[in-house]
Short mmCIF file of C-alpha atoms and ligand atoms in Angstrom, two decimals:
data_model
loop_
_atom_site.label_atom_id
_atom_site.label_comp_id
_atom_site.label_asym_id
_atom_site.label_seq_id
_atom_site.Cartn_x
_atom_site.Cartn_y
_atom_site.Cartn_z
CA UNK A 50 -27.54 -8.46 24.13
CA UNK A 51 -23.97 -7.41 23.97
CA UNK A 52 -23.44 -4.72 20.97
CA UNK A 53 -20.44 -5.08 18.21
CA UNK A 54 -17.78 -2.98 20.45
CA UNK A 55 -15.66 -2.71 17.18
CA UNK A 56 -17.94 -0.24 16.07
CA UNK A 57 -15.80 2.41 18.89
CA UNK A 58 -12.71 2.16 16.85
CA UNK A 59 -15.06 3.96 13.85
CA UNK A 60 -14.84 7.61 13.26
CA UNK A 61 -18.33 9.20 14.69
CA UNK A 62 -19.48 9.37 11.20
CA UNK A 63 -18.42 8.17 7.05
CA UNK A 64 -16.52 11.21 5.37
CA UNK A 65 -18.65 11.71 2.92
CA UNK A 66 -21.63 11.90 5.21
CA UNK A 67 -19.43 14.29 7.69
CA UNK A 68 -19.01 16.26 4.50
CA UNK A 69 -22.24 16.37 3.52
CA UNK A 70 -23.05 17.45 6.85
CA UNK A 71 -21.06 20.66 7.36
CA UNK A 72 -22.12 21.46 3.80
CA UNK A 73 -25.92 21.34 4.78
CA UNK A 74 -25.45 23.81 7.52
CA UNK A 75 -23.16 25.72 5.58
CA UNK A 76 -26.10 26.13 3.15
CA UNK A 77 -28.76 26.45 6.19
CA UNK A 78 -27.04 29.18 7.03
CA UNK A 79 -26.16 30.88 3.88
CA UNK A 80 -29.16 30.19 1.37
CA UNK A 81 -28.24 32.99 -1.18
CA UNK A 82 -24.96 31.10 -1.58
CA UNK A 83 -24.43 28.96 -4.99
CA UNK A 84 -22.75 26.18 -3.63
CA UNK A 85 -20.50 24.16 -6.11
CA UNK A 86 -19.91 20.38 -4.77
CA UNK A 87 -16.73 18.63 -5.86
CA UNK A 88 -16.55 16.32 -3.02
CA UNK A 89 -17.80 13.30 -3.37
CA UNK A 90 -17.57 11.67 -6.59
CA UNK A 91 -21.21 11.58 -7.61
CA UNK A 92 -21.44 11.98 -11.62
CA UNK A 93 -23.62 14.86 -13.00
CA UNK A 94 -24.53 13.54 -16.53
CA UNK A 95 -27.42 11.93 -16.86
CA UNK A 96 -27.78 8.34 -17.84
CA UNK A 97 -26.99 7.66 -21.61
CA UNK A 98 -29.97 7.19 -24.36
CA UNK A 99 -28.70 3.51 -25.20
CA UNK A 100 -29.28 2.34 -21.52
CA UNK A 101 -32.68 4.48 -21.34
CA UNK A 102 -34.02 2.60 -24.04
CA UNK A 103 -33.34 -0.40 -22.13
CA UNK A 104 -34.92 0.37 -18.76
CA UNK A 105 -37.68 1.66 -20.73
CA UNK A 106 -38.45 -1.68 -22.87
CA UNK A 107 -37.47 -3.79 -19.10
CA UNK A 108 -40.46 -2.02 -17.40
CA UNK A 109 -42.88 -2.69 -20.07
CA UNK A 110 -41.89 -6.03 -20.46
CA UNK A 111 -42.25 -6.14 -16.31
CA UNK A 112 -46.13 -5.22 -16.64
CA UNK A 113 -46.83 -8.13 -19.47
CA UNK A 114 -47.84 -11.47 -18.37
CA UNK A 115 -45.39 -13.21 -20.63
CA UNK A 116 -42.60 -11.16 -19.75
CA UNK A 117 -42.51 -10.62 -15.94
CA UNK A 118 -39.62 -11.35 -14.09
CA UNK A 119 -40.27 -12.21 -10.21
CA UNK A 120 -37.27 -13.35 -8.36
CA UNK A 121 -33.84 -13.42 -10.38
CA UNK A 122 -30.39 -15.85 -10.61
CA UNK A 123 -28.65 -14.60 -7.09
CA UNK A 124 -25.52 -13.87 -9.44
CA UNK A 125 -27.38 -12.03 -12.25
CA UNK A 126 -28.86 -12.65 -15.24
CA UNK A 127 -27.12 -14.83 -18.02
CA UNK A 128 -27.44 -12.19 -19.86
CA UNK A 129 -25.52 -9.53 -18.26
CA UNK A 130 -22.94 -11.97 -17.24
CA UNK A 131 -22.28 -12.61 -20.49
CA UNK A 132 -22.37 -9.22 -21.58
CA UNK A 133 -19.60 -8.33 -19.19
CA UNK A 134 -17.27 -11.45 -20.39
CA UNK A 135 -17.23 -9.90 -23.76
CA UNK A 136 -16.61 -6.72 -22.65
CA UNK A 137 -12.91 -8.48 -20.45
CA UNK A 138 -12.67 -10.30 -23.73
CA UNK A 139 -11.44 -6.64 -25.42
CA UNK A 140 -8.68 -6.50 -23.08
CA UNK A 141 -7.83 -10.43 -23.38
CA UNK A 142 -8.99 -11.18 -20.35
CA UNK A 143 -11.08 -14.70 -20.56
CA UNK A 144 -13.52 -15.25 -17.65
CA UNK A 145 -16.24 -18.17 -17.35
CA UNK A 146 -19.47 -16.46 -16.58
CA UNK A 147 -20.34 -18.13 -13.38
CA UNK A 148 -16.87 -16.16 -12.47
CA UNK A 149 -19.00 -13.30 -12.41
CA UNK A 150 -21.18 -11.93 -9.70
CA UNK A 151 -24.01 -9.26 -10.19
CA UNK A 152 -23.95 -6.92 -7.69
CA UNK A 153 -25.58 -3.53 -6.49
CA UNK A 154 -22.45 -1.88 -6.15
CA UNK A 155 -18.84 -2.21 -5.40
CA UNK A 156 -19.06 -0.81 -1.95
CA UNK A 157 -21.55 -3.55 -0.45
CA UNK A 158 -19.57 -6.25 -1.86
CA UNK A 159 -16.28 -4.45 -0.75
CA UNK A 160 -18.19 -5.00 2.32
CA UNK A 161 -19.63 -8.06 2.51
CA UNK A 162 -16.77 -9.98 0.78
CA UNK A 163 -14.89 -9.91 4.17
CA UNK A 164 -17.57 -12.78 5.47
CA UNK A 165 -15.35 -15.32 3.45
CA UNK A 166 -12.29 -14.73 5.62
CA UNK A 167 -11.36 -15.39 9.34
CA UNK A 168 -11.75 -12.83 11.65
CA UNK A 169 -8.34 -12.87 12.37
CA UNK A 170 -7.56 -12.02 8.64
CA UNK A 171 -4.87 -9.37 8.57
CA UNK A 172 -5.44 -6.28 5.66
CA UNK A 173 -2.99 -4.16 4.39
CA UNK A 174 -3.90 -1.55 2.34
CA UNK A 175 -2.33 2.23 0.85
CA UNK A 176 -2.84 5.10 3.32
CA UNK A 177 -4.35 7.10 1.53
CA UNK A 178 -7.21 5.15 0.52
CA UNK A 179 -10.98 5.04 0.25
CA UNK A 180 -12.40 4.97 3.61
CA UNK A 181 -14.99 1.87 2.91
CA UNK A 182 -11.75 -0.65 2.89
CA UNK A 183 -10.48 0.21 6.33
CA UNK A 184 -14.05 1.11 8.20
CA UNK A 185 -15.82 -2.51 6.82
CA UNK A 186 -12.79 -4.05 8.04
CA UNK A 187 -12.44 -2.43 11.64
CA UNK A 188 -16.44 -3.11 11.28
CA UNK A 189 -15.17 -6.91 11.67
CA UNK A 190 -12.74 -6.27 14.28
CA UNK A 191 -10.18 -7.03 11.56
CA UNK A 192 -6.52 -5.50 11.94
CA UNK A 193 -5.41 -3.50 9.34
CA UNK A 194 -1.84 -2.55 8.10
CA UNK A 195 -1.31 0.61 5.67
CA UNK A 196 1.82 1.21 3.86
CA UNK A 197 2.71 4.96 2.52
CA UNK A 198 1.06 6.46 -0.74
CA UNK A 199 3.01 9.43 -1.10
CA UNK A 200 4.87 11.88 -3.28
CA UNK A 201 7.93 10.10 -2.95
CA UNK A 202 6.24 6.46 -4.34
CA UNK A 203 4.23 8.59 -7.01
CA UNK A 204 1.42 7.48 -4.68
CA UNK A 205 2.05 3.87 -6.07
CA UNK A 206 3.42 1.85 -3.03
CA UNK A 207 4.59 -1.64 -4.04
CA UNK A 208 5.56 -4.63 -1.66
CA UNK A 209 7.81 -4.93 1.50
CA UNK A 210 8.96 -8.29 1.61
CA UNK A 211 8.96 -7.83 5.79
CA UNK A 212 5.32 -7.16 5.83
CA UNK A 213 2.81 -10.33 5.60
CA UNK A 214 -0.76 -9.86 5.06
CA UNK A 215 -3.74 -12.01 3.70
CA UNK A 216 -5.86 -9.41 2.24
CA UNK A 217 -3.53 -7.19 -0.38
CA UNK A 218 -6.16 -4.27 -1.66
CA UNK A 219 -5.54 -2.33 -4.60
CA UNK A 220 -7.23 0.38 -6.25
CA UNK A 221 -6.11 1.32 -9.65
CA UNK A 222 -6.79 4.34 -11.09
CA UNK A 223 -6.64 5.00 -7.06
CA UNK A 224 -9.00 6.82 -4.84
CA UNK A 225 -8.69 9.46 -3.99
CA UNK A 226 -5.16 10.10 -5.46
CA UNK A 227 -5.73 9.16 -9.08
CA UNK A 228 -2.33 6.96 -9.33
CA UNK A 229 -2.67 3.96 -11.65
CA UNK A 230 -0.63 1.28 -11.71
CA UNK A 231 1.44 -0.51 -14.56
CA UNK A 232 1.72 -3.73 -15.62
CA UNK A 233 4.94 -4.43 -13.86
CA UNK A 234 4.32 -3.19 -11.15
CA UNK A 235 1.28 -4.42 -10.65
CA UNK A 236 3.09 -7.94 -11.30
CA UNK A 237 5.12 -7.19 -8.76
CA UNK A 238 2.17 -7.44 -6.28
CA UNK A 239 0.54 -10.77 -7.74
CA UNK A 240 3.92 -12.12 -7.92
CA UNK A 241 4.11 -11.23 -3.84
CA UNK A 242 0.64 -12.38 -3.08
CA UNK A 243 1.18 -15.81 -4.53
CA UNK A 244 4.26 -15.82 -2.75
CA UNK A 245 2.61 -15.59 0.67
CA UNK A 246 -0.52 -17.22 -0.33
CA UNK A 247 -2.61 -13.68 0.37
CA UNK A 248 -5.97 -12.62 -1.74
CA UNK A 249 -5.53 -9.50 -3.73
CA UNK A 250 -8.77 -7.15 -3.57
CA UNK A 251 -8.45 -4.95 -6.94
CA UNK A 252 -11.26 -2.29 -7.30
CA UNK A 253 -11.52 -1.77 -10.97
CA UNK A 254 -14.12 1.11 -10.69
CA UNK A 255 -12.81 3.31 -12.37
CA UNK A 256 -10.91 1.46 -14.95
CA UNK A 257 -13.19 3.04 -17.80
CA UNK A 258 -10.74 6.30 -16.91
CA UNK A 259 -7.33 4.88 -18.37
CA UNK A 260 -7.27 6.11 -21.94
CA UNK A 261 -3.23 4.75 -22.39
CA UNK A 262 -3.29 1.29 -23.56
CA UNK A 263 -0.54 -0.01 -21.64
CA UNK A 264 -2.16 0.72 -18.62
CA UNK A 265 -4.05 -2.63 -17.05
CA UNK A 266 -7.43 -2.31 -16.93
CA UNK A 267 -7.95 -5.52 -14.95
CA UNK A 268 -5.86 -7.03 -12.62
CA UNK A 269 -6.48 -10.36 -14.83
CA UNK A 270 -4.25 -8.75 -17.47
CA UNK A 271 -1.35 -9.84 -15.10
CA UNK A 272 0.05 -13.34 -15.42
CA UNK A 273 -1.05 -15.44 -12.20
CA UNK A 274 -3.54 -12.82 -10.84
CA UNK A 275 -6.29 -15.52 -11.26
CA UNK A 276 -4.79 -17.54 -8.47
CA UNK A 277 -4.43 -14.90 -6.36
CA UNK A 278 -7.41 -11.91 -6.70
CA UNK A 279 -10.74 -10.98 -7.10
CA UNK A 280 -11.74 -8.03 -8.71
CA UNK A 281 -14.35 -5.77 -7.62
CA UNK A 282 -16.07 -3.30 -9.85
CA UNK A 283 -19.18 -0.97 -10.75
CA UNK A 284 -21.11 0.65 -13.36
CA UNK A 285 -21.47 4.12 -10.98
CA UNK A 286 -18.60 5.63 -12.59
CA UNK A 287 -18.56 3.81 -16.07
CA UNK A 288 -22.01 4.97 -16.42
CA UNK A 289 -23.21 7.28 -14.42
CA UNK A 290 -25.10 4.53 -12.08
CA UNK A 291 -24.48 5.80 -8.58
CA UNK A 292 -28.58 6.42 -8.30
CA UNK A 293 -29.01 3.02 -10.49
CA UNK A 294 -26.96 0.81 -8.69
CA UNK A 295 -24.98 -2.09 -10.25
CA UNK A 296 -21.86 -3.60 -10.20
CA UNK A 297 -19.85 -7.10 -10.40
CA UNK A 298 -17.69 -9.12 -8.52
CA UNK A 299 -15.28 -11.43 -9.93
CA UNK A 300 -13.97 -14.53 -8.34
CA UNK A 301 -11.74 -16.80 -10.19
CA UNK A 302 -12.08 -20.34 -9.79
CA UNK A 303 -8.63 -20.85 -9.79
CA UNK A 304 -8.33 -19.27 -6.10
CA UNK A 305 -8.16 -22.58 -3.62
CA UNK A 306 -9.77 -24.70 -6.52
CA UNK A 307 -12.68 -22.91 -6.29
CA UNK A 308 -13.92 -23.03 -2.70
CA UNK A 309 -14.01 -18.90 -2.53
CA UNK A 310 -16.23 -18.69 -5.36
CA UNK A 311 -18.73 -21.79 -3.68
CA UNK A 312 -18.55 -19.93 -0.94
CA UNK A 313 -19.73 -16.41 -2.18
CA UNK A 314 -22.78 -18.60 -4.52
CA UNK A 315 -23.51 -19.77 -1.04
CA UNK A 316 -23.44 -16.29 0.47
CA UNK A 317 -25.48 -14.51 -1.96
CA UNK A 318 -28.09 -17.33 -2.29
CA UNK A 319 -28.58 -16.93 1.22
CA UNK A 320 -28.48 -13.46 2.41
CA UNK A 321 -29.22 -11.36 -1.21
CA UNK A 322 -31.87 -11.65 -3.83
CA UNK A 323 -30.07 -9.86 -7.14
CA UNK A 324 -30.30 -6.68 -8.54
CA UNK A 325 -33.63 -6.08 -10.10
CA UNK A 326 -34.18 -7.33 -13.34
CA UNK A 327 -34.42 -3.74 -15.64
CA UNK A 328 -31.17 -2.32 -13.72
CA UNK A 329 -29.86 -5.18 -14.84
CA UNK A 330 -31.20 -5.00 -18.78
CA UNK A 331 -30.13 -1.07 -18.33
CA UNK A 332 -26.25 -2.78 -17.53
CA UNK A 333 -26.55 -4.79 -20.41
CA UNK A 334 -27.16 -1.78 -22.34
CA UNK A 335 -24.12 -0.16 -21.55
CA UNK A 336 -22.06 -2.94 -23.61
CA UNK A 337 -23.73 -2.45 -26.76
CA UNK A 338 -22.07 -0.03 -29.45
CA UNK A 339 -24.43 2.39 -28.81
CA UNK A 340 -24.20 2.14 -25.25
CA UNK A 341 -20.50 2.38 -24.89
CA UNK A 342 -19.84 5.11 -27.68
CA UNK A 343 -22.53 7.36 -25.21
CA UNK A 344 -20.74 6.36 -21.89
CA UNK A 345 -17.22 7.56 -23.77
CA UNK A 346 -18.82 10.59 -24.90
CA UNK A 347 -19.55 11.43 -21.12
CA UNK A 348 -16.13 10.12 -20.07
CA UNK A 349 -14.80 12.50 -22.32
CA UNK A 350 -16.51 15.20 -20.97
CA UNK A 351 -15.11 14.69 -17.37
CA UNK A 352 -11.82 14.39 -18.58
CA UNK A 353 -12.09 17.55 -20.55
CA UNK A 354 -13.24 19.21 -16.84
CA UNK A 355 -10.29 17.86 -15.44
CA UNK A 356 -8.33 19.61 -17.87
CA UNK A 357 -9.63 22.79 -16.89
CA UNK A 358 -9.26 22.22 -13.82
CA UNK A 359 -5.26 20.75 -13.92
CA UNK A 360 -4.69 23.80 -16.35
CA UNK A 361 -6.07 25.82 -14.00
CA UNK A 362 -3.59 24.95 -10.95
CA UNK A 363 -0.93 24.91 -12.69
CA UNK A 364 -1.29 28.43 -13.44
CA UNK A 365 -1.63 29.17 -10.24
CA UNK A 366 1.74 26.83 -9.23
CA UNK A 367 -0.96 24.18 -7.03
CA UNK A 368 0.98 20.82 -6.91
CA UNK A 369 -1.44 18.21 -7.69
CA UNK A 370 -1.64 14.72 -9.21
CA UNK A 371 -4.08 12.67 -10.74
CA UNK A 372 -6.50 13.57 -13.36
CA UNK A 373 -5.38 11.99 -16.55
CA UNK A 374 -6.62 8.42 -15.88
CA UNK A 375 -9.11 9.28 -13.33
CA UNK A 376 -11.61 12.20 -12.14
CA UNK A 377 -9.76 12.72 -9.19
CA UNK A 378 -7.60 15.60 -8.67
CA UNK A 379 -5.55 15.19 -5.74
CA UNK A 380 -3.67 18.65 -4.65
CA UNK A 381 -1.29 20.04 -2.09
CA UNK A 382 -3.04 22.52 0.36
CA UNK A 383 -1.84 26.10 -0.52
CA UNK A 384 0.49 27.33 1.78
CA UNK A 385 1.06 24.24 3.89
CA UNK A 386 -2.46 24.41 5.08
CA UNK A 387 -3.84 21.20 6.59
CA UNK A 388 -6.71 19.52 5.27
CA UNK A 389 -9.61 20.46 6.85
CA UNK A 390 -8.70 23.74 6.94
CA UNK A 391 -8.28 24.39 3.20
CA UNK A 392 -11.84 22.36 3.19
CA UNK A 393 -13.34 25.37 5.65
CA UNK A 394 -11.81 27.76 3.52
CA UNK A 395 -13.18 26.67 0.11
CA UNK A 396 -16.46 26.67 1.74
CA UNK A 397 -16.94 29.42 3.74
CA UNK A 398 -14.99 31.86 1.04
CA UNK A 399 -15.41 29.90 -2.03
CA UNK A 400 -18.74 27.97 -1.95
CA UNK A 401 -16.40 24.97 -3.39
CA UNK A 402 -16.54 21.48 -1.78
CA UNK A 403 -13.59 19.10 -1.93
CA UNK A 404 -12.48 16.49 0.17
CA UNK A 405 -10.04 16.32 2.50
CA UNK A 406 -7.36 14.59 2.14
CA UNK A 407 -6.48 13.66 5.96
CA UNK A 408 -10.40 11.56 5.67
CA UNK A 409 -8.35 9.01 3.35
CA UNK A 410 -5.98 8.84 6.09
CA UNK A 411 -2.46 10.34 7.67
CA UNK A 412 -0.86 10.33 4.55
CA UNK A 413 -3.74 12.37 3.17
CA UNK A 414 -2.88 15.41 5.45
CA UNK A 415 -2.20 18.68 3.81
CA UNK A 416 -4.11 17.50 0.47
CA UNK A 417 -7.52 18.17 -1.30
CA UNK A 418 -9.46 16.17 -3.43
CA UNK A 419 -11.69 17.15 -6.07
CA UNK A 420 -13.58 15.13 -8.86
CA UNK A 421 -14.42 16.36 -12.31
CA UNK A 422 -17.59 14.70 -11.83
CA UNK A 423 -19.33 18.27 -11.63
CA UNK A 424 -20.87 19.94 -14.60
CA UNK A 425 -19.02 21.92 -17.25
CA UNK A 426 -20.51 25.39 -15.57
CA UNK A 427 -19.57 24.71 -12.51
CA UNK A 428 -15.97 23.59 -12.77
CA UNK A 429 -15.03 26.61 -14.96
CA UNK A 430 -16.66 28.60 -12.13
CA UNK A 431 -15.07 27.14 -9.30
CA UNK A 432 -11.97 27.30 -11.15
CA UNK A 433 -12.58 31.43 -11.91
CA UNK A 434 -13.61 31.79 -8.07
CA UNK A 435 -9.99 30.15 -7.37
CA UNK A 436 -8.05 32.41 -9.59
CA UNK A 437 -9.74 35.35 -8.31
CA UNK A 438 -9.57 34.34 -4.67
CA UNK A 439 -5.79 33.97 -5.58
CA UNK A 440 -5.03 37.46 -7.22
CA UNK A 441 -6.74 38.91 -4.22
CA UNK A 442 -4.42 36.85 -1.73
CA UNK A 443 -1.62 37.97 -3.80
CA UNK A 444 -2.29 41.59 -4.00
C1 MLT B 783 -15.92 8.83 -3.54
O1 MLT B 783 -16.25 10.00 -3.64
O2 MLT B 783 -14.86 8.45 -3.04
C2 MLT B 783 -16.86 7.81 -4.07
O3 MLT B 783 -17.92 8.40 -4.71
C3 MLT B 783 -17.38 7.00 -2.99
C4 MLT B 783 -18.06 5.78 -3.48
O4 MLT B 783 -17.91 5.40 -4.63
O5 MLT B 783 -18.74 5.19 -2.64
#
């Protein structure tokens, strides 16, 4: 057999599990130390009452005769489906259902979606940017093309008429750098990718972040998007389902008259059997009033930690970005330190975990990221460690 030689243009390992590996050893060797982990952007809350309820009454209904469920739709339950066409329907966004695409998670199908395309598919995406989009696509054997994310472009880099890709992805609010776009810019790029017949990739996921109203949730909210993009998002961070696992793919069948969306029902009915059916009722669940007045409650409370947290650096005269729309804070490195080294410093002085900013790419060197995804304790203590590590350096 000859082996997928792509996989040597990889990093040795995925950031976050690089991460969690110098952490471990960090704590191997150090096992009176209280670590606090702001690095990957793993929620803390637990799930909400409204979408308890639901998993409970799934599983009882799973161990009655009448109302077990063996094998599911491929695409997900009516049901759900439906339940997330309302919820597009509150930002006037009008999808059919079997547009929609039940999922275990945005990462798989940020993965998998690249099956549809030729392997000589060219992708351009920001750098910096979440690691998944460039690794699944060197994974492939796929070139990729980055363009800038940086201070000067408020992170927000918009198209270059002399550069021609097929895939166009977009993250908005971004990861790692918390920049969202708005509507005109983001027309910008539909107006571009219809231009030059290229797919936009949107990852919505964490959409539920943007609390101004003139900020797009959904790339559909843009005139002509539904020729031109799929959207690609996940109940992780809505809802505190990274240990759950759901999410949804959208695929308009406007794009080639329909032939991408054939395509992925032919994908999924071959190679996936759904997400089981009480993740699926727990989804639901999070559309209900109930359900989304808890989820906003907890969406509150992350935004209040990056409050403390923004508050916090600019006291102490950190340049960072991000944070209002998004749990990401993404900040210089003090003193023109590079990434890794502010992440070594954090850790072995601090007990704090970020994320460097050089894994998200070049353009990610000499920044930290750090989620508000932690618990209320935590983040104010991280935050005091930081302010007294900082009197001591000034002293
Ligand atoms: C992150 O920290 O960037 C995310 O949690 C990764 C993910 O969603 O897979």
């Amino acid at each position: 057999m000859k082996i997928n030689e792509n996989y040597s243009n990889l990093e040795e390992s995925y950031l976050f599990s690089t991460i969690a590996k110098k952490v471990n050893e960090y704590s191997e060797k150090n096992p009176d130390k209280k670590i606090i982990r702001l690095g990957i952007g793993d929620v803390s809350l637990p799930l909400c009452k409204a979408v308890i309820n639901a998993l409970h009454s799934a599983v009882d209904e799973m161990g009655v005769k009448e109302t077990f469920r063996g094998y599911g739709p491929e695409q997900g339950y009516e049901f759900l489906r439906e339940s997330i066409r309302d919820y597009y329907l509150t930002h006037n966004v009008k999808l059919d259902t079997k547009e929609i695409f039940v999922s275990d998670g945005a990462k798989s199908d940020l993965g998998n979606i690249l099956e549809l395309f030729d392997n000589s598919t060219v992708a351009l995406m920001p750098d910096p940017i979440y690691p998944a989009y460039v690794d699944a696509n060197l994974m492939g054997g796929r070139p990729v093309l980055f363009m800038d994310a940086n201070k000067e472009n408020n992170f927000l880099p918009l198209p270059n008429k002399n550069v021609k890709a097929d895939l166009i992805y977009i993250c908005s609010p971004n990861n790692p750098t918390g920049a969202v776009y708005n509507r005109e810019q983001l027309k910008q790029w539909v107006d571009y990718a219809n231009s030059i017949n290229a797919l936009i990739i949107f990852d919505a996921a964490y959409e539920v972040f943007i609390s101004d109203e003139n900020l797009p949730k959904s790339i559909y909210e843009i005139e002509g998007a539904r020729n031109c993009a799929i959207e690609i998002c996940s109940f992780s961070k809505t809802a505190g389902f990274t240990g759950t696992r759901c999410g949804y793919t959208i695929i308009p069948n406007d794009i080639i008259n329909g032939r991408l969306n054939r395509m992925w029902v032919r994908r999924q009915t071959t190679k996936y059997n759904g997400v089981p059916y009480i993740v699926q009722r727990a989804a639901q669940a999070v559309f209900t009033p109930e359900g989304f007045s808890e989820i906003q409650e907890n969406i509150r409370y992350y935004r209040e930690n990056a409050e403390i947290m923004a508050k916090t650096f600019d006291d102490l005269g950190i340049w960072y970005t991000g944070g209002k729309h998004s749990p990401y804070i993404w900040l210089e490195c003090p003193n023109g330190q590079k990434s890794w080294e502010f992440f070594d410093y954090l850790l072995n002085n601090l007990q704090i975990v970020g994320t460097p900013g050089s894994g998200f790419g070049k353009n990610g060197e000499g920044y930290l990221r750090i989620t508000s995804f932690g618990n209320r304790e935590n983040t104010i203590e991280a935050m005091e460690r930081l302010r007294e590590a900082n009197k001591i350096l000034h002293v």
